mmCIF file of C-alpha atoms in Angstrom:
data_model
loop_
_atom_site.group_PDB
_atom_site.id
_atom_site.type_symbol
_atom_site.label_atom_id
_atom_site.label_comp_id
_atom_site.label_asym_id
_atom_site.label_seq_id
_atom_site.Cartn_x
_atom_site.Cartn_y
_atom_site.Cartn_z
ATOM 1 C CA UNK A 298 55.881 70.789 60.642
ATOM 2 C CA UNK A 299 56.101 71.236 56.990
ATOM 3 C CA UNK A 300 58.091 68.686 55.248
ATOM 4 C CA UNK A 301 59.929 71.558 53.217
ATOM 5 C CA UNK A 302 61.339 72.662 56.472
ATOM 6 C CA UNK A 303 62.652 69.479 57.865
ATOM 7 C CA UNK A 304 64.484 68.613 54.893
ATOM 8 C CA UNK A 305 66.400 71.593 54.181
ATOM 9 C CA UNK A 306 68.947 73.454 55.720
ATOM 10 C CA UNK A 307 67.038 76.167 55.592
ATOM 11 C CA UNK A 308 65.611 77.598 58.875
ATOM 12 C CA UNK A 309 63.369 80.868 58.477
ATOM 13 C CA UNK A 310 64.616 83.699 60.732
ATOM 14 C CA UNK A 311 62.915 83.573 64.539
ATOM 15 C CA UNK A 312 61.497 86.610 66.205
ATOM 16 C CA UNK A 313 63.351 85.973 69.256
ATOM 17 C CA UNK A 314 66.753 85.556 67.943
ATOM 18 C CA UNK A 315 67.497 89.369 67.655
ATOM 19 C CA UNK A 316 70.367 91.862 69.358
ATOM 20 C CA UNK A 317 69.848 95.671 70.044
ATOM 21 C CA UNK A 318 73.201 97.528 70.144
ATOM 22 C CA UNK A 319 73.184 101.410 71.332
ATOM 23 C CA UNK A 320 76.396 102.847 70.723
ATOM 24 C CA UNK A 321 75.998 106.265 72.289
ATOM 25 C CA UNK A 322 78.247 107.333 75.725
ATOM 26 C CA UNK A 323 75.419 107.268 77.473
ATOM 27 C CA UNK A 324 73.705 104.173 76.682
ATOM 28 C CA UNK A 325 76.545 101.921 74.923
ATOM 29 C CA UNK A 326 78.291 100.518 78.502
ATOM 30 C CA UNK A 327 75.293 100.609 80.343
ATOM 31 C CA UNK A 328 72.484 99.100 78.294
ATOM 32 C CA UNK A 329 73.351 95.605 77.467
ATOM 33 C CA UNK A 330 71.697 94.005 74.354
ATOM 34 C CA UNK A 331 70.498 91.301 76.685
ATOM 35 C CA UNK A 332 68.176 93.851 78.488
ATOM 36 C CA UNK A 333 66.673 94.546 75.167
ATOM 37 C CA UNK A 334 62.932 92.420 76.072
ATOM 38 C CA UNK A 335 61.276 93.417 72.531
ATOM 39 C CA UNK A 336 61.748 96.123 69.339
ATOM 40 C CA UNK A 337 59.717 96.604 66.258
ATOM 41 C CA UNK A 338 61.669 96.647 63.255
ATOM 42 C CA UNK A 339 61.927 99.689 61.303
ATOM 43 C CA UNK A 340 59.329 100.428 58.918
ATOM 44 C CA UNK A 341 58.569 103.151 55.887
ATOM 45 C CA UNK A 342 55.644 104.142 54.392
ATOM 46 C CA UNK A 343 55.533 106.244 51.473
ATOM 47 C CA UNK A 344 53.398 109.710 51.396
ATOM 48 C CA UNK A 345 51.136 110.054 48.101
ATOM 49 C CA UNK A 346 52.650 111.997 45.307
ATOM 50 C CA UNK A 347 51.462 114.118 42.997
ATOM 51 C CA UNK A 348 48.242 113.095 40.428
ATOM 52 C CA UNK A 349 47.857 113.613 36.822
ATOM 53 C CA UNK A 350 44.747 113.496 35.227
ATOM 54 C CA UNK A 351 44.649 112.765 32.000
ATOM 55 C CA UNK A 352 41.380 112.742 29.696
ATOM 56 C CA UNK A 353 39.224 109.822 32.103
ATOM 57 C CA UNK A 354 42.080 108.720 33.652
ATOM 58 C CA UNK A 355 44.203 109.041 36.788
ATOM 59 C CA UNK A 356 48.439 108.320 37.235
ATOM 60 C CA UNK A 357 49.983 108.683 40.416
ATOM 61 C CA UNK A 358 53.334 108.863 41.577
ATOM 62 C CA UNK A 359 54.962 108.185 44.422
ATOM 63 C CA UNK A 360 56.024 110.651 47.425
ATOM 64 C CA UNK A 361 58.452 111.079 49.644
ATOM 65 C CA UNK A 362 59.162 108.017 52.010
ATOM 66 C CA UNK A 363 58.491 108.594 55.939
ATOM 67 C CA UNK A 364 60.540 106.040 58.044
ATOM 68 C CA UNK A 365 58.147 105.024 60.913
ATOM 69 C CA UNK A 366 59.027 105.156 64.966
ATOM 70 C CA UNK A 367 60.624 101.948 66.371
ATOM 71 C CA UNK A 368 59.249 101.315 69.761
ATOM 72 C CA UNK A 369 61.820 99.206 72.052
ATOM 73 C CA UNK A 370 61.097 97.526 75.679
ATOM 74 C CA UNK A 371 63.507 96.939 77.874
ATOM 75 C CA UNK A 372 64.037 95.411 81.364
ATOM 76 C CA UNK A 373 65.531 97.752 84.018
ATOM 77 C CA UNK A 374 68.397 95.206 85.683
ATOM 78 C CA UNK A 375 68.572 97.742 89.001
ATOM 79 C CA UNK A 376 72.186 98.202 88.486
ATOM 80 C CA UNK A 377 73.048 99.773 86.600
ATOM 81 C CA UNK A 378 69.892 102.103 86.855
ATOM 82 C CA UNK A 379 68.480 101.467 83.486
ATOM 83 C CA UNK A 380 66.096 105.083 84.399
ATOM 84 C CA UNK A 381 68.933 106.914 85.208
ATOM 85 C CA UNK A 382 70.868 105.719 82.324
ATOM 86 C CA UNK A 383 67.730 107.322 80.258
ATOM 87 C CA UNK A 384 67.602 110.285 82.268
ATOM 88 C CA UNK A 385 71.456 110.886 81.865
ATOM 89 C CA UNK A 386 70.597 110.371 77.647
ATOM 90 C CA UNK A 387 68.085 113.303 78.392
ATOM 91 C CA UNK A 388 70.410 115.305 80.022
ATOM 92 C CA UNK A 389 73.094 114.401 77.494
ATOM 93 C CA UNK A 390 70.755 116.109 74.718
ATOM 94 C CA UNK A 391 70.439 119.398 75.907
ATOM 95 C CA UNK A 392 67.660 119.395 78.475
ATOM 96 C CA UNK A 393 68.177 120.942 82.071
ATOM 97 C CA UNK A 394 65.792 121.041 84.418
ATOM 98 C CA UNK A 395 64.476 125.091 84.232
ATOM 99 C CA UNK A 396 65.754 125.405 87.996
ATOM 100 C CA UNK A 397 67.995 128.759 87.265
ATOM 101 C CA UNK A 398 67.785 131.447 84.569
ATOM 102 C CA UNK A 399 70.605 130.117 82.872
ATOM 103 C CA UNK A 400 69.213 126.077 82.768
ATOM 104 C CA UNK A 401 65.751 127.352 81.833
ATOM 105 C CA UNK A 402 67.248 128.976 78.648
ATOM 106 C CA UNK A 403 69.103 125.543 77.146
ATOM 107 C CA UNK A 404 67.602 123.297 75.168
ATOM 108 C CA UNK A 405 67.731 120.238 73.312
ATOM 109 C CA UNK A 406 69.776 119.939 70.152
ATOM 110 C CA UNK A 407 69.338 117.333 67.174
ATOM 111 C CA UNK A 408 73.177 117.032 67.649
ATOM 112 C CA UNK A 409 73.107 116.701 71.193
ATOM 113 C CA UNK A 410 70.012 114.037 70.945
ATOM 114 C CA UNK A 411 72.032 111.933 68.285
ATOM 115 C CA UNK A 412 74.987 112.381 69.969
ATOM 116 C CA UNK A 413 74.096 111.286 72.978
ATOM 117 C CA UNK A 414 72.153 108.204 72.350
ATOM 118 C CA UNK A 415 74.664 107.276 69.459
ATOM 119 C CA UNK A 416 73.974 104.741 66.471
ATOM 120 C CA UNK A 417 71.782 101.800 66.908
ATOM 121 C CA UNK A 418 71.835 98.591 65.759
ATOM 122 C CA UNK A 419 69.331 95.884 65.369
ATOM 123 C CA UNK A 420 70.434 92.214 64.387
ATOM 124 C CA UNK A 421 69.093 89.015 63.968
ATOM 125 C CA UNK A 422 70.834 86.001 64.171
ATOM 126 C CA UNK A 423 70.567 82.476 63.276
ATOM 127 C CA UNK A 424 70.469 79.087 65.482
ATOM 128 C CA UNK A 425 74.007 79.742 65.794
ATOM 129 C CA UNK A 426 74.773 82.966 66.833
ATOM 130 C CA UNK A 427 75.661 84.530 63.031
ATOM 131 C CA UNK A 428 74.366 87.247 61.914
ATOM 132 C CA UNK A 429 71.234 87.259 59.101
ATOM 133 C CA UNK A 430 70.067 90.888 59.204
ATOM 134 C CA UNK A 431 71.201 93.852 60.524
ATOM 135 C CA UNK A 432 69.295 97.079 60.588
ATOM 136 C CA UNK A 433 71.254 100.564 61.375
ATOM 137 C CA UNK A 434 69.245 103.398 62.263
ATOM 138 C CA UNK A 435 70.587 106.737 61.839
ATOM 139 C CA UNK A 436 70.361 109.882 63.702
ATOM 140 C CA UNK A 437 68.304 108.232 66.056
ATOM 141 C CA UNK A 438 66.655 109.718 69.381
ATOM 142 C CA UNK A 439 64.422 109.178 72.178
ATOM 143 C CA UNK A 440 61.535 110.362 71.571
ATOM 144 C CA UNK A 441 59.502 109.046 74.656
ATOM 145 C CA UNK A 442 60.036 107.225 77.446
ATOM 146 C CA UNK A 443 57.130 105.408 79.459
ATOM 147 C CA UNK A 444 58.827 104.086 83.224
ATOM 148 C CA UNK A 445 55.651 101.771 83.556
ATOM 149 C CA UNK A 446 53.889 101.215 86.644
ATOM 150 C CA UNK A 447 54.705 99.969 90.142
ATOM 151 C CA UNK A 448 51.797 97.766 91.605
ATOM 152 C CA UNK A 449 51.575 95.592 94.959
ATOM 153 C CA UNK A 450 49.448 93.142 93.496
ATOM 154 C CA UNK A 451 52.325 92.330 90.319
ATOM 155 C CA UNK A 452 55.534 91.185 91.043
ATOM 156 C CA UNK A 453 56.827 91.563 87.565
ATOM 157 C CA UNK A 454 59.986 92.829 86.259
ATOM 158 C CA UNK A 455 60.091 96.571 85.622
ATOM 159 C CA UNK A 456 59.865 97.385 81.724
ATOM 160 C CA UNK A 457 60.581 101.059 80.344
ATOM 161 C CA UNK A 458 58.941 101.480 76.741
ATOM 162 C CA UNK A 459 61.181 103.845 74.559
ATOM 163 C CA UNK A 460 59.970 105.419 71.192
ATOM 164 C CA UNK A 461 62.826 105.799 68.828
ATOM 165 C CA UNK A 462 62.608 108.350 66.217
ATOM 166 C CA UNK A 463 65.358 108.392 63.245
ATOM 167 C CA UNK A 464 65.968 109.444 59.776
ATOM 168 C CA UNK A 465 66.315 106.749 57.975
ATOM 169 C CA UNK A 466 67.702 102.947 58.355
ATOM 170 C CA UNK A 467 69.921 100.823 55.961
ATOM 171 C CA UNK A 468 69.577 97.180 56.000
ATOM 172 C CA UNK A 469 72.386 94.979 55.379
ATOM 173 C CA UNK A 470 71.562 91.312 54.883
ATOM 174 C CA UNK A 471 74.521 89.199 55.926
ATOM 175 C CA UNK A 472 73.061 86.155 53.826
ATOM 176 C CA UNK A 473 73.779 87.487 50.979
ATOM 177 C CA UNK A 474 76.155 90.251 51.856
ATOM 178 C CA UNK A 475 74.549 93.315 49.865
ATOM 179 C CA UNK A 476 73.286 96.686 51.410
ATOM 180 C CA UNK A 477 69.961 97.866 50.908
ATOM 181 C CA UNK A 478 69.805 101.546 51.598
ATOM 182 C CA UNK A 479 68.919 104.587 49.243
ATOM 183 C CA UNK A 480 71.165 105.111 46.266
ATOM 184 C CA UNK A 481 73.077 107.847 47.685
ATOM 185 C CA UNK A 482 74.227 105.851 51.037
ATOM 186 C CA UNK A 483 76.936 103.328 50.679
ATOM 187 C CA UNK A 484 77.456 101.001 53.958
ATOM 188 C CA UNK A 485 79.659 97.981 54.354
#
């Protein structure tokens, strides 16, 4: 180990110290951060802008900025019923199976999909529990959900793989206690 690192106080943040908080009514009681097995963080990338040429030359500017899907794994505990907690979020969005004339004309809302998985939260935390970073993700929803694979020659823990798609995410660093988010959001 680096020399730097043992003499300061300073510890760089760990990939496995992280919580995932769902705050929806359908996720919030049931999905414990602890059954949270891996997430990406959330990323942006920004679209190309416009171009202006100019005599031999070439400016560009920049686009619009595309937050990028977070997928998230987590461990199905058997009880509660981690799939039917996600099939309950589904249902909780607006989608019915199309068993009857009225069920096969509903459908899924942006509301309902927000509102039913609720805010999310993704924080990292220190050697001693406090948190570092903390990443909200707004108007997030599930996008897709993969129930993995059942297999007599594994005897593995079930994993569910979600894709979480959202509008935008504001970072607040707890180090330093400052929000990073676009100019017109405010957060504290």
């Amino acid at each position: 180990m680096s020399t730097f690192w043992a003499n300061n106080t300073l510890e760089p943040k760990r990939s496995f110290r992280f919580l995932m908080e769902f705050a929806g009514p359908n996720m919030g009681a049931t999905i414990a951060s602890y059954y949270v097995k891996s997430a990406t963080k959330p990323n942006f990338q920004m679209e190309g802008g416009p171009q202006v040429k100019y005599i031999q030359h070439t400016f560009k500017y920049p686009g619009r900025v595309m937050w990028q899907d977070i997928t998230v794994t987590i461990v199905d505990p058997g009880s509660p019923d981690a799939a039917a907690v996600l099939m309950n979020v589904l249902a909780g969005s607006g989608y019915h199976k199309p068993d009857t004339d009225l069920n096969s004309r509903q459908s899924i809302s942006k509301f309902g999909a927000n509102n039913s998985l609720g805010g999310i939260k993704l924080r990292q935390i220190d050697d001693l529990g406090n948190d570092i970073e903390e990443w909200n993700l707004w108007n997030p929803y599930i996008s897709q959900v993969n129930f993995g694979e059942l297999s007599y020659d594994s005897d593995d823990i079930v994993n569910y793989q979600l894709t979480i798609v959202y509008d935008y995410a504001t970072l607040l660093n707890a180090v330093s206690a400052t929000t990073v988010s676009p100019a017109v959001t405010t957060e504290g």
